[in-house]
GROMACS .gro file of C-alpha atoms in nm:
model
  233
    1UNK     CA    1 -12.994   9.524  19.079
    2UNK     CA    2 -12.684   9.798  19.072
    3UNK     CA    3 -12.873   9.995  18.875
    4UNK     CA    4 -13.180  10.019  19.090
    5UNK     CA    5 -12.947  10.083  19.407
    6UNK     CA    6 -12.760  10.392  19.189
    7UNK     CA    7 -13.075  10.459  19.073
    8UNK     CA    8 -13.284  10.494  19.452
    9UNK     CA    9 -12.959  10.662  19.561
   10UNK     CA   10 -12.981  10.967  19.402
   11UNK     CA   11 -13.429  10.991  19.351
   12UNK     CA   12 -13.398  11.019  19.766
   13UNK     CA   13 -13.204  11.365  19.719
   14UNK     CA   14 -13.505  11.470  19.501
   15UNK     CA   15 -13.701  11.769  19.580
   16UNK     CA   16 -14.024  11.588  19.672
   17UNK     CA   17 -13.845  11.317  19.857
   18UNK     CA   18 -13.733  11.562  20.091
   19UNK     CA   19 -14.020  11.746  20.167
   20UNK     CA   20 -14.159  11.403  20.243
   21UNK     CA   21 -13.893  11.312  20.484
   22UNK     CA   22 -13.952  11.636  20.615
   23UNK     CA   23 -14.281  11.538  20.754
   24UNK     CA   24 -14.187  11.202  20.878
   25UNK     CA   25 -13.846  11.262  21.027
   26UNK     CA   26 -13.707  11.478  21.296
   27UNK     CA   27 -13.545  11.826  21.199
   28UNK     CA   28 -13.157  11.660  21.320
   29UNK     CA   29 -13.142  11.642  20.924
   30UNK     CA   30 -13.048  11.972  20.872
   31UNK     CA   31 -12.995  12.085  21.276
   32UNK     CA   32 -12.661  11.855  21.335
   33UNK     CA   33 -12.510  11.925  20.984
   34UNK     CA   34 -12.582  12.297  21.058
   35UNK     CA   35 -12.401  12.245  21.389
   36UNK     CA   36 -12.115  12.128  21.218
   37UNK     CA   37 -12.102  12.394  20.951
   38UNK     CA   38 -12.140  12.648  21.245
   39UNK     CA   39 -11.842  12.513  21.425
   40UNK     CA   40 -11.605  12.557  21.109
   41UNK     CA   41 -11.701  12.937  21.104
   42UNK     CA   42 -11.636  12.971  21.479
   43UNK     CA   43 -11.347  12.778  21.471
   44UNK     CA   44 -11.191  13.012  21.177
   45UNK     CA   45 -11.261  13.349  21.230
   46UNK     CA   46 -11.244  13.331  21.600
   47UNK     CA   47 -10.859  13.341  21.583
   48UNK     CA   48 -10.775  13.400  21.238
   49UNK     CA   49 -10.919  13.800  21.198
   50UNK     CA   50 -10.528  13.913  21.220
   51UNK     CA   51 -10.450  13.676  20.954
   52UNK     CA   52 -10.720  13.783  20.658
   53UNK     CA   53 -10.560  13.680  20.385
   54UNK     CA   54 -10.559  13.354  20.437
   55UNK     CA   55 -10.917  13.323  20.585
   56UNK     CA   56 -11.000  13.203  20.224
   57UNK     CA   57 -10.803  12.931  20.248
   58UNK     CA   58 -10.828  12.850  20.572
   59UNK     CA   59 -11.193  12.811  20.458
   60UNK     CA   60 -11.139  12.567  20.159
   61UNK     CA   61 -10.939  12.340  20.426
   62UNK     CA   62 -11.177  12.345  20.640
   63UNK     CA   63 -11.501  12.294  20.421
   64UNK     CA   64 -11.311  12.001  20.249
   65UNK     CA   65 -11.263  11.796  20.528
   66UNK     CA   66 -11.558  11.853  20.709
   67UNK     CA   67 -11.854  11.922  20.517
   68UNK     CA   68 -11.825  11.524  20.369
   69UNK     CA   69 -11.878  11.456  20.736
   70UNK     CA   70 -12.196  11.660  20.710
   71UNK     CA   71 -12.314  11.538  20.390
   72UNK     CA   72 -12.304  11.175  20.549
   73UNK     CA   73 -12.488  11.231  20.787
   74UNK     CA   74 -12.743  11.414  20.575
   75UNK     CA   75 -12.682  11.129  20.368
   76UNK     CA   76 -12.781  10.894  20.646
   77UNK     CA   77 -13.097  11.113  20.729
   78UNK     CA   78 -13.227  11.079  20.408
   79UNK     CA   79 -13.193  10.733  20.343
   80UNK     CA   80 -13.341  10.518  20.563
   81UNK     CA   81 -13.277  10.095  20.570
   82UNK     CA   82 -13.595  10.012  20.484
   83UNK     CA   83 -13.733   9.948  20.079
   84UNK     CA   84 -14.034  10.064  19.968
   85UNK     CA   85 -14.389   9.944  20.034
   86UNK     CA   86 -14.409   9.880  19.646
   87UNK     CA   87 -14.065   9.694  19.672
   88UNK     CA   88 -14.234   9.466  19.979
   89UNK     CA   89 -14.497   9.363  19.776
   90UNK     CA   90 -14.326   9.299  19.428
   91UNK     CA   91 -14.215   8.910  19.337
   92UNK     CA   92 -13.870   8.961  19.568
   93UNK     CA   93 -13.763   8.683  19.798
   94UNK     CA   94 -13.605   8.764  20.053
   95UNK     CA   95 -13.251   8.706  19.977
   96UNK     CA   96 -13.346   8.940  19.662
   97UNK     CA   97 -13.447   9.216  19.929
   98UNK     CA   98 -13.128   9.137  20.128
   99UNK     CA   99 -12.912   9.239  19.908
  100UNK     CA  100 -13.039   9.545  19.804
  101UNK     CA  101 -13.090   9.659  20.145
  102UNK     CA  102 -12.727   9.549  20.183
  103UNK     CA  103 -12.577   9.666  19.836
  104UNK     CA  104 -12.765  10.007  19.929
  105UNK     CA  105 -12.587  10.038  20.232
  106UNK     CA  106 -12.253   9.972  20.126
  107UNK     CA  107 -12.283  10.178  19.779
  108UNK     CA  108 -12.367  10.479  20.043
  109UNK     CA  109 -12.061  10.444  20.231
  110UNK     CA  110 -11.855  10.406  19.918
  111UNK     CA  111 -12.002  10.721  19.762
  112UNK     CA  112 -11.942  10.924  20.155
  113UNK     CA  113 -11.558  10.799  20.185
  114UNK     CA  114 -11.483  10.878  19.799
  115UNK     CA  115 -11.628  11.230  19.889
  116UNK     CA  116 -11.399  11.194  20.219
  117UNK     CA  117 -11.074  11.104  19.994
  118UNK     CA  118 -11.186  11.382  19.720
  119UNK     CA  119 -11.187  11.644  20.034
  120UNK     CA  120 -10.919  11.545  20.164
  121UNK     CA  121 -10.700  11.567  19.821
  122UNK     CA  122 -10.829  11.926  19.798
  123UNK     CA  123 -10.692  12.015  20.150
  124UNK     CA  124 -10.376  11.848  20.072
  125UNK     CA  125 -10.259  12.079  19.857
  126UNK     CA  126 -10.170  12.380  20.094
  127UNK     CA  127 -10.113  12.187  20.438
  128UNK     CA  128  -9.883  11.998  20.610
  129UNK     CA  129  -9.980  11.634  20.596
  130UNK     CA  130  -9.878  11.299  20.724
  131UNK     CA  131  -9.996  10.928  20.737
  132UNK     CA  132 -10.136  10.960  21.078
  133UNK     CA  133 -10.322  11.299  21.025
  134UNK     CA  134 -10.456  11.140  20.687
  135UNK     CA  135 -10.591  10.753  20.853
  136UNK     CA  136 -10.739  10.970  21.161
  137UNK     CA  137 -10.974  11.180  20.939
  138UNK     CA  138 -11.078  10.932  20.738
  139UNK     CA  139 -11.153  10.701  21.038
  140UNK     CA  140 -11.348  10.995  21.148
  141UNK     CA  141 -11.517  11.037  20.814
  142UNK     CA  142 -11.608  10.630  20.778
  143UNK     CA  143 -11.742  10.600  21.144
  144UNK     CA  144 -11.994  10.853  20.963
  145UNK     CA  145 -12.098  10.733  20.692
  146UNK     CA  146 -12.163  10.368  20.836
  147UNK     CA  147 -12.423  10.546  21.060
  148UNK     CA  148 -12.764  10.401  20.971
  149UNK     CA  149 -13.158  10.566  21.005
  150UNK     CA  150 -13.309  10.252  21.089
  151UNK     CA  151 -13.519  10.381  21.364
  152UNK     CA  152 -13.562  10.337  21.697
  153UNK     CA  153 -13.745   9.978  21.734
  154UNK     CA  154 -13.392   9.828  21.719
  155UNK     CA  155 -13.256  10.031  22.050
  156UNK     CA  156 -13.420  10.318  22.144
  157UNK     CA  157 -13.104  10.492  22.263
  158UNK     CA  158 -12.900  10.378  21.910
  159UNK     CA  159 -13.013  10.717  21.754
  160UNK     CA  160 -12.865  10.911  21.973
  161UNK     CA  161 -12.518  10.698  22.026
  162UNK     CA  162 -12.505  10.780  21.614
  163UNK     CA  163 -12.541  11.143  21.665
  164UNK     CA  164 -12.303  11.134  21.913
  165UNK     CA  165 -12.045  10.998  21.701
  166UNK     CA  166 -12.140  11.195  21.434
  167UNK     CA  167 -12.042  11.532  21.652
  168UNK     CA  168 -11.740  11.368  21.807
  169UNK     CA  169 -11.614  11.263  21.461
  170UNK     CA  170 -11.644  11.628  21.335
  171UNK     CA  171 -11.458  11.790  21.655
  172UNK     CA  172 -11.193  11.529  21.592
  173UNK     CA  173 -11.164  11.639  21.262
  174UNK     CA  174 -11.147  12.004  21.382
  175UNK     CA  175 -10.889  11.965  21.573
  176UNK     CA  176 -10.663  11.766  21.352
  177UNK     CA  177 -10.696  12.033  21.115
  178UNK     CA  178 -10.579  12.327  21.374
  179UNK     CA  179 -10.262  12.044  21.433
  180UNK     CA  180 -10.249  12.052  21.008
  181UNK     CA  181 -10.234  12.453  21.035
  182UNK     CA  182  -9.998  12.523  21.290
  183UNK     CA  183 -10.267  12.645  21.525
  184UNK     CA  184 -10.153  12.417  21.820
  185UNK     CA  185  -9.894  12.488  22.094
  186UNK     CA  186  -9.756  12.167  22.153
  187UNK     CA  187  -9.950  11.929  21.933
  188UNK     CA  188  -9.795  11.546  22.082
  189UNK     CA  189  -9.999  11.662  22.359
  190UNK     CA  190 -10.308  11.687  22.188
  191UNK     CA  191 -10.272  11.454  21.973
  192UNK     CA  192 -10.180  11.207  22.268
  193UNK     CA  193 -10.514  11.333  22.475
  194UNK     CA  194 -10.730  11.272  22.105
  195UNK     CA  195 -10.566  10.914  22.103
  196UNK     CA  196 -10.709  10.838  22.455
  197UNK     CA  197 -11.025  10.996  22.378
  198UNK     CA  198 -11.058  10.815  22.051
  199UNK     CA  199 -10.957  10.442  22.232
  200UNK     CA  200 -11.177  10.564  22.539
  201UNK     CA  201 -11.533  10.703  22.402
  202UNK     CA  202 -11.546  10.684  22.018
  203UNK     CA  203 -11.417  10.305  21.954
  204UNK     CA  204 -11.656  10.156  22.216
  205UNK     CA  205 -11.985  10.370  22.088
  206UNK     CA  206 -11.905  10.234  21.770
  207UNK     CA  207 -11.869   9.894  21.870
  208UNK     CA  208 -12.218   9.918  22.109
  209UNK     CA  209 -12.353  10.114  21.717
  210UNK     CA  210 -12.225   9.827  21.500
  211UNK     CA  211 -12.482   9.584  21.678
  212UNK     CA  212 -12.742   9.844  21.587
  213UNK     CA  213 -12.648   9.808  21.235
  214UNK     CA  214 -12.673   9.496  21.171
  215UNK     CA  215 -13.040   9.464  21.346
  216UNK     CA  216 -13.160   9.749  21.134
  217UNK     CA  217 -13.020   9.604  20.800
  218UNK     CA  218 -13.186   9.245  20.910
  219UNK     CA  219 -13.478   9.388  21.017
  220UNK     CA  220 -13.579   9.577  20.684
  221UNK     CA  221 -13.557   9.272  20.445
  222UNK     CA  222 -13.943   9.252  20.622
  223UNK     CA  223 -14.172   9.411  20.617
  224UNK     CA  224 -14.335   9.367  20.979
  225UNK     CA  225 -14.037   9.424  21.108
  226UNK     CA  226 -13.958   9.799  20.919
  227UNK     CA  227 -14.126  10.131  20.927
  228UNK     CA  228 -14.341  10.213  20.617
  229UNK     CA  229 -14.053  10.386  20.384
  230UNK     CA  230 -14.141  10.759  20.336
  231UNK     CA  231 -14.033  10.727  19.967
  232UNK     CA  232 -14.378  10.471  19.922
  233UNK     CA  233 -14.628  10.737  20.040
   0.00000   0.00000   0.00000
């Protein structure tokens, strides 16, 4: 069954694939990524045009960190917890169906945090670095890649809560970064006012996002109860 997980993994990034999520989903594919990507070029060249010689690196750190963020949740987008209408219909029982929805899940988050680790090892190299700074942005980059498209027959107001961590992850991540460069005045104080902000807002939308999960991953072992997959048409 690995194999057909690896294997449905990557056919979703396919050319054709896309175009047919295109018609099916909602253009926050590409519009919250694009955000995010948008945010790193404000972010840099508002207050680094005195400093152009190291705008280029400034750039790498930045792009490393945070464009895994935006890859999971393009990653997300694009692959839905739901199987096939072929894969409904085939000889599966389903326990068989369980844990491919399951193992397809999990394999996703594995491949979005070794891109987070990967990114982060490439920023590494030319910034100051510690434990804390390290745990926070990978927290960020793991609340983001357990973010699932199951739809909104589970909670209609679960899509959004996902986006919203998704955009609160990637300021976080911002920020820790401009603590990483030197950009900050007096960086206890922010990182004390991201610590209440974290405990506050982004811990309890993804515990109220974790119930979400697990609906949507029960949900698709059947059919009735999941959308027909975009990859079946």
């Amino acid at each position: 069954m690995i194999k057909y997980i690896v294997r449905d993994y990557f056919e979703a990034f396919r050319l054709t694939n896309l175009r047919q999520r295109q018609r099916t989903a909602c253009s926050k594919i590409v519009l919250l990524p694009a955000m995010g990507i948008a945010s790193i070029a404000i972010n840099l060249f508002a207050g680094q045009l005195e400093k152009s010689a190291s705008v280029w690196t400034d750039t790498v750190q930045f792009l490393a960190v945070l464009l895994p963020l935006c890859f999971s949740y393009f990653s997300m987008a694009v692959h839905p917890v739901q199987l096939s209408k072929m894969m409904y219909l085939c000889p599966m029982n389903a326990k068989e169906r369980s844990n491919y929805i399951y193992g397809s899940y999990f394999f996703r988050i594995a491949i979005q945090m070794s891109i987070g680790f990967l990114g982060l090892w490439i920023a590494a190299g030319s910034v100051s670095w510690d434990f804390f700074k390290a745990v926070w942005i990978l927290t960020n980059q793991l609340m983001t890649a357990s973010l699932v498209n199951g739809g909104a027959h589970n909670g209609s107001r679960m899509p959004a809560v996902g986006e919203l961590i998704f955009l609160f992850s990637l300021i976080a991540s911002i920020l820790q970064m401009d603590c990483m460069r030197g950009d900050v005045s007096d960086e206890r104080i922010l990182n004390i006012g991201m610590l209440i902000f974290f405990c506050a807002v982004q811990v309890p939308l993804e515990w109220i996002y974790i119930n979400y999960i697990r609906k949507s991953l029960q949900s698709a072992v059947f059919y009735e109860n999941s959308r027909t997959s975009w990859r079946s048409e």
